C-alpha positions as a LaTeX table, in Angstrom:
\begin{tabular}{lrrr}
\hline
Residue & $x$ (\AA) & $y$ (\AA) & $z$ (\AA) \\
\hline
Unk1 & 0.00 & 0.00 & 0.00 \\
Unk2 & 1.54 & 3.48 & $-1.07$ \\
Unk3 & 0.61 & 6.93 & $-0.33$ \\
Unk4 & 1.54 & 9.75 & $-2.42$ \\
Unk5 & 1.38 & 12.87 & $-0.55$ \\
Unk6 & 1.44 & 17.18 & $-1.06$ \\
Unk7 & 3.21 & 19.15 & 1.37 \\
Unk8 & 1.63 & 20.84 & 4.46 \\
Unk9 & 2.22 & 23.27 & 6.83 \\
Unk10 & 3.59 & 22.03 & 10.56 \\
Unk11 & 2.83 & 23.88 & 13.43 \\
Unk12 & 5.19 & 23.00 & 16.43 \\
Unk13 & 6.67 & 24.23 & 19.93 \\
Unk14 & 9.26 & 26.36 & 19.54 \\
Unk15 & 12.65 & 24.72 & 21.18 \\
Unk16 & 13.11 & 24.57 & 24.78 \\
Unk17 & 16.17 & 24.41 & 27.22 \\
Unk18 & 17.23 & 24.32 & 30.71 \\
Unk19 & 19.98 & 26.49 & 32.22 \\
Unk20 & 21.37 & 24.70 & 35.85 \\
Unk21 & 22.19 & 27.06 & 38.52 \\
Unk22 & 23.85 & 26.04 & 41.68 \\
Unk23 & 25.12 & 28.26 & 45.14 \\
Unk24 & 28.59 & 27.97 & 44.16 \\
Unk25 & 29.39 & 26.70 & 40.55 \\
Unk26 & 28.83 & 29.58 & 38.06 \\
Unk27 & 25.72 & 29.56 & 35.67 \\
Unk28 & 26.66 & 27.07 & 32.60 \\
Unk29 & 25.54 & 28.46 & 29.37 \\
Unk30 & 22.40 & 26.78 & 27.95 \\
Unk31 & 23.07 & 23.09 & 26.08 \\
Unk32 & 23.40 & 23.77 & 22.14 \\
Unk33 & 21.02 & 22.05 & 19.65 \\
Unk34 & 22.95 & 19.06 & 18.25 \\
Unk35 & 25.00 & 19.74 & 15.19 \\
Unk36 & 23.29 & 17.00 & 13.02 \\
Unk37 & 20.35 & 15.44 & 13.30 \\
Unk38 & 17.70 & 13.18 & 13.73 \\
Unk39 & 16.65 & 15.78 & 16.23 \\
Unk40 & 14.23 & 16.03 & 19.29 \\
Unk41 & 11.30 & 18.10 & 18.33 \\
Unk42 & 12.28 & 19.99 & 21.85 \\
Unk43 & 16.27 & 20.56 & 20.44 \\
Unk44 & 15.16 & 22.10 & 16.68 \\
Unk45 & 17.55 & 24.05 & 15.45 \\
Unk46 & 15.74 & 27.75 & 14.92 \\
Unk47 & 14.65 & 27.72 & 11.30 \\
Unk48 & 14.77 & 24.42 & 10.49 \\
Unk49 & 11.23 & 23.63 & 10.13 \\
Unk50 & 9.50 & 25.24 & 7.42 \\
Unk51 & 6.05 & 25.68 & 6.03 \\
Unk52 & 6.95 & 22.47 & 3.59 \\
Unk53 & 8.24 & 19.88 & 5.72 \\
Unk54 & 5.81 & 16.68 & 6.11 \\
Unk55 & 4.24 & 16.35 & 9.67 \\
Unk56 & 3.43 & 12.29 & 10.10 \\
Unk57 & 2.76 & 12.92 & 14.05 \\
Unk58 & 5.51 & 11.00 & 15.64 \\
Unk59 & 8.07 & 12.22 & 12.77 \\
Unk60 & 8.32 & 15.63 & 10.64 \\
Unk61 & 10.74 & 15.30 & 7.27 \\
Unk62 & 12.28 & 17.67 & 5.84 \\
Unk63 & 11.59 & 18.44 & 1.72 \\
Unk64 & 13.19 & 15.32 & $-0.23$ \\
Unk65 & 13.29 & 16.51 & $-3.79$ \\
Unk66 & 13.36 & 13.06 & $-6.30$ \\
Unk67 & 11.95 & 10.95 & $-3.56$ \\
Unk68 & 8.64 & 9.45 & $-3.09$ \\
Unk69 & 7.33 & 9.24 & 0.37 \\
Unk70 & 5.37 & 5.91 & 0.79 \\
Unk71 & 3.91 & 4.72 & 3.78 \\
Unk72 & 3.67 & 1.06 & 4.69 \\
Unk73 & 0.47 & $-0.25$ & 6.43 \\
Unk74 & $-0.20$ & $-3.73$ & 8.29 \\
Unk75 & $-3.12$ & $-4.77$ & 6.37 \\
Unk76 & $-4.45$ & $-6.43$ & 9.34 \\
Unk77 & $-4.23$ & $-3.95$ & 11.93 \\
Unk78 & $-4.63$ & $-0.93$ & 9.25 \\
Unk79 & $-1.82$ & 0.85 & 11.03 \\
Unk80 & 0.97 & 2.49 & 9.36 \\
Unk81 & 4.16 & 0.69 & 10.01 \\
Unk82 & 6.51 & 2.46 & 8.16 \\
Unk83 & 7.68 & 5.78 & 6.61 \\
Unk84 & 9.55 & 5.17 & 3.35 \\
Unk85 & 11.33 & 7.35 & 1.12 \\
Unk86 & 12.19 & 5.50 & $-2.13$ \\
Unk87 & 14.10 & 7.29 & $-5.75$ \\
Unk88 & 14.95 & 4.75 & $-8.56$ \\
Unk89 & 18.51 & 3.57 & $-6.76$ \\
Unk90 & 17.09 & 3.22 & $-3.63$ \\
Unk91 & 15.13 & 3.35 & $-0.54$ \\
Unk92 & 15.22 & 4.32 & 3.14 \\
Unk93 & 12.91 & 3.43 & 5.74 \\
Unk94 & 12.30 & 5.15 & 8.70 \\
Unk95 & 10.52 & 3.48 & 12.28 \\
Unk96 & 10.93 & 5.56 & 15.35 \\
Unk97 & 10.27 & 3.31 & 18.79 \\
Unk98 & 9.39 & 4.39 & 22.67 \\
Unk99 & 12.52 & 3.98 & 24.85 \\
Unk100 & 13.69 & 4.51 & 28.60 \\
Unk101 & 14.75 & 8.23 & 29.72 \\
Unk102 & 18.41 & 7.22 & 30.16 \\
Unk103 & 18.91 & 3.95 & 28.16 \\
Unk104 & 20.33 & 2.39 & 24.65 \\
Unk105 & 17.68 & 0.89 & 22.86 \\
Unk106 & 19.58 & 0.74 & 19.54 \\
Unk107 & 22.78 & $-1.41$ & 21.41 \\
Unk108 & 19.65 & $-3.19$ & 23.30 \\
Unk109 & 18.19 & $-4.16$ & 19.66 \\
Unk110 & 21.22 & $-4.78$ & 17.74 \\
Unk111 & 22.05 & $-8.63$ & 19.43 \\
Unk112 & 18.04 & $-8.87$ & 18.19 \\
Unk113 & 18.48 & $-7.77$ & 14.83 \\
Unk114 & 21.35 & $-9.87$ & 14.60 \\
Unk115 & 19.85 & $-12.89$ & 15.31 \\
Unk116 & 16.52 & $-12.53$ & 13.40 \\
Unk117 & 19.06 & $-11.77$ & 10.11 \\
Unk118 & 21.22 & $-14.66$ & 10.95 \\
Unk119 & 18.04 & $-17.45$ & 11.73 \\
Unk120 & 16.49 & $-16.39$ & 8.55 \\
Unk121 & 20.20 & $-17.42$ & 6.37 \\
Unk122 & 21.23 & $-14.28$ & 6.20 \\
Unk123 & 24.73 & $-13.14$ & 6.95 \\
Unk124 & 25.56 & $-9.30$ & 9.12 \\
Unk125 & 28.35 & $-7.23$ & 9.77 \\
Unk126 & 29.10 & $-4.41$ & 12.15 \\
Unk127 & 30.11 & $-0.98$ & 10.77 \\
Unk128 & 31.19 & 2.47 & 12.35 \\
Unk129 & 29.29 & 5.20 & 10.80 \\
Unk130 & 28.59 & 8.43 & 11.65 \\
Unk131 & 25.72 & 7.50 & 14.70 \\
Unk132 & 28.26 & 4.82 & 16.12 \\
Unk133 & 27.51 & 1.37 & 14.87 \\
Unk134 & 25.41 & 0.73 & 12.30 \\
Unk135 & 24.54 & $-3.03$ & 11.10 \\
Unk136 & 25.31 & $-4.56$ & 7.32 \\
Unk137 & 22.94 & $-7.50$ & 6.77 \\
Unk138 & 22.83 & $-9.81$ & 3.64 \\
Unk139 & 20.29 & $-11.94$ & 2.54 \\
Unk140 & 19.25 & $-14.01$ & $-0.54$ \\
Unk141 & 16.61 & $-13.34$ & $-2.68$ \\
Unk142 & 14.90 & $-14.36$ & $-5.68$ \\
Unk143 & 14.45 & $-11.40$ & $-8.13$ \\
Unk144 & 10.77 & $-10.83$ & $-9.92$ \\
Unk145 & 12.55 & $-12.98$ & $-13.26$ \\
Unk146 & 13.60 & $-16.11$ & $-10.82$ \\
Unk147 & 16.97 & $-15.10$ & $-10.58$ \\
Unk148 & 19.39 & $-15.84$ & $-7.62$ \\
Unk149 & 20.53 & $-12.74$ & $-5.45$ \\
Unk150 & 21.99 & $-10.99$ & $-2.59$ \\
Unk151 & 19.92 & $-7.91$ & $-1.01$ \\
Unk152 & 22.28 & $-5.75$ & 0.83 \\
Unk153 & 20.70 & $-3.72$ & 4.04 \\
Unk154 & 22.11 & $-0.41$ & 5.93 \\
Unk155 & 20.14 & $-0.40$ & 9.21 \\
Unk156 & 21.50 & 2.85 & 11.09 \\
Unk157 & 19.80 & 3.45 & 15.03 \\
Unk158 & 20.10 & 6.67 & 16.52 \\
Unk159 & 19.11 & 7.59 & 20.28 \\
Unk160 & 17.18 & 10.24 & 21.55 \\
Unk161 & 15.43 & 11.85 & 24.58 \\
Unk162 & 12.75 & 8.93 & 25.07 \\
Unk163 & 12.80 & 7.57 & 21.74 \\
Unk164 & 15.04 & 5.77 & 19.18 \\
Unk165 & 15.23 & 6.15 & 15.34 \\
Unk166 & 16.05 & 3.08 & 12.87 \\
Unk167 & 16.73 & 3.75 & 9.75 \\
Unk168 & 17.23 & 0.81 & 6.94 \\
Unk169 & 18.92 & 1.95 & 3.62 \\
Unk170 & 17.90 & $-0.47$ & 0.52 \\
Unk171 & 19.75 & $-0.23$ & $-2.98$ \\
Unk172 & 22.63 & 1.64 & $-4.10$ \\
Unk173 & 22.50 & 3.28 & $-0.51$ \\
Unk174 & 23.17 & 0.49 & 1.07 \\
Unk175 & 26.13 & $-0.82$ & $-0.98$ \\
Unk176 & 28.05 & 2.32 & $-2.40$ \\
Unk177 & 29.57 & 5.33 & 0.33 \\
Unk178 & 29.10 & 7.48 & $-1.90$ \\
Unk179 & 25.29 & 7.12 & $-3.21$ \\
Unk180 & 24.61 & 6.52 & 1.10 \\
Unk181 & 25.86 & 10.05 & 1.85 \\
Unk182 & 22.37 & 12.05 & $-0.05$ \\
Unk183 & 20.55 & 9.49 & 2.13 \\
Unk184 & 22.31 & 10.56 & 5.63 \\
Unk185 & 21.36 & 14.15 & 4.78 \\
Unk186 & 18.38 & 13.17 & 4.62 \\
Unk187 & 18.18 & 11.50 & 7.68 \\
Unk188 & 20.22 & 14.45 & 9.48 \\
Unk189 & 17.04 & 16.47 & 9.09 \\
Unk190 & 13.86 & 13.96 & 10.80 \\
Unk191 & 12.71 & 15.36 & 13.73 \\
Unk192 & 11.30 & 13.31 & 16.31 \\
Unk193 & 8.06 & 14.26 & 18.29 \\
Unk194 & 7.57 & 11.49 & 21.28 \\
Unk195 & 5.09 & 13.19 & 22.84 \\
Unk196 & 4.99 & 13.15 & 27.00 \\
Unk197 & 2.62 & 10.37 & 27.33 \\
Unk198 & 3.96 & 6.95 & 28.62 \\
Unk199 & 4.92 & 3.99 & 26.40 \\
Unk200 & 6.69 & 0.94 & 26.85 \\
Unk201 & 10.03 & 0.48 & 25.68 \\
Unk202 & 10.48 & $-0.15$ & 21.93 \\
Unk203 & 6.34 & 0.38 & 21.01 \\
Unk204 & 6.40 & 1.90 & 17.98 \\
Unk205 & 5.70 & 5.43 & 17.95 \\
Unk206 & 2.90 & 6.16 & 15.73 \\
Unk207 & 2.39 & 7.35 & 12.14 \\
Unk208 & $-0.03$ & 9.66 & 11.42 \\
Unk209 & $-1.60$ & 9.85 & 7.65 \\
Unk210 & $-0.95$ & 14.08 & 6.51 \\
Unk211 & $-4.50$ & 15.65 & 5.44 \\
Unk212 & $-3.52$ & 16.03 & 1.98 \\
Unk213 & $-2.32$ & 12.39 & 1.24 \\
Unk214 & $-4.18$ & 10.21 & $-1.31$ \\
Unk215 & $-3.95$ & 6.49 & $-1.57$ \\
Unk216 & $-2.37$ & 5.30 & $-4.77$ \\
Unk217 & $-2.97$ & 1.46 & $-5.09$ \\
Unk218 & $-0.33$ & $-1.02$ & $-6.67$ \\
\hline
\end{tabular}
């Protein structure tokens, strides 16, 4: 199930911070917004969001010229399960998940991941990115023709205040450096929005359909 959609204003908080004072050590400055993203809708850099960006409810994207945004639905539950962005060499899909205040959910989930990839024939590898370590998979497939092959996975997890990101690059992304770095600016720029209520760990956060979408079907 696709969704093609048209872009739509987001209306958000605007960025909030806490300065710690104590008797005797001097006043620290207030924290910085992180350098690169995915960001904490509470830690936006000022400007970043414009009038154009994509608000799904749980995630906010930033324009993607050439890509499609597609988003994957259970067809039993009717949920959305997935945010994808796909172009003609690629894909990335994005799943942001509930986690503890202080904790590591993507080091918690990456033994998991490992495991499922490995069960199912498939072979992994650890790599050092830029969000720490990021996990190569490889798995056989049969193409649409019958034909014998290897799909390659990127599967990147970034923590955050409350939440975690995973991102999965497909395709050229996956394989070639060079075609993955347009795809990590992209993902530099998704803001999560966790919300304040609680969850437990690793729920998925949900996915919320924009107004203007319409359904394309296959």
């Amino acid at each position: 199930m696709k969704f093609r959609r048209k872009s739509t204003p987001s209306h958000r908080g605007e960025p909030s911070a806490s300065v710690d004072e104590g008797p005797v050590a001097p006043e620290r400055p207030v924290p910085a917004a992180p350098e690169i993203g995915p960001f904490d809708i509470d830690s936006v850099p000022d400007g970043l969001i414009t009038g154009d960006w994509v608000d799904l409810g749980s995630m906010m994207l930033a324009p993607a010229p050439g890509k499609e945004l597609r988003l994957q639905v259970d067809e039993k539950s009717g949920q959305i399960a997935a945010v994808m962005l796909t172009a003609e060499d690629g894909a990335m899909e994005l799943r942001a998940f509930a986690a503890p205040r202080d904790g590591d959910l993507w080091t918690e989930s990456l033994p998991m991941l490992r495991e499922d990839v490995q069960q199912r024939g498939g072979a992994t590898a650890d790599l050092e990115g830029p969000w720490g370590t990021e996990l190569i998979t490889q798995m056989k497939v049969k193409l649409p023709e019958g034909q014998p092959a290897v799909q390659q996975t990127r599967i990147i997890g970034v923590n955050g205040p409350r939440w975690m990101l995973r991102a999965t690059m497909l395709g050229r992304p996956a394989m070639e450096p060079t075609a993955g770095k347009e795809w990590e600016k992209l993902l530099e720029q998704v803001v999560v929005c966790r919300g304040d209520e609680a969850k437990p760990k690793g729920e998925a956060l949900e996915v919320k359909l924009p107004p203007n979408a319409r359904r394309v079907e296959k």
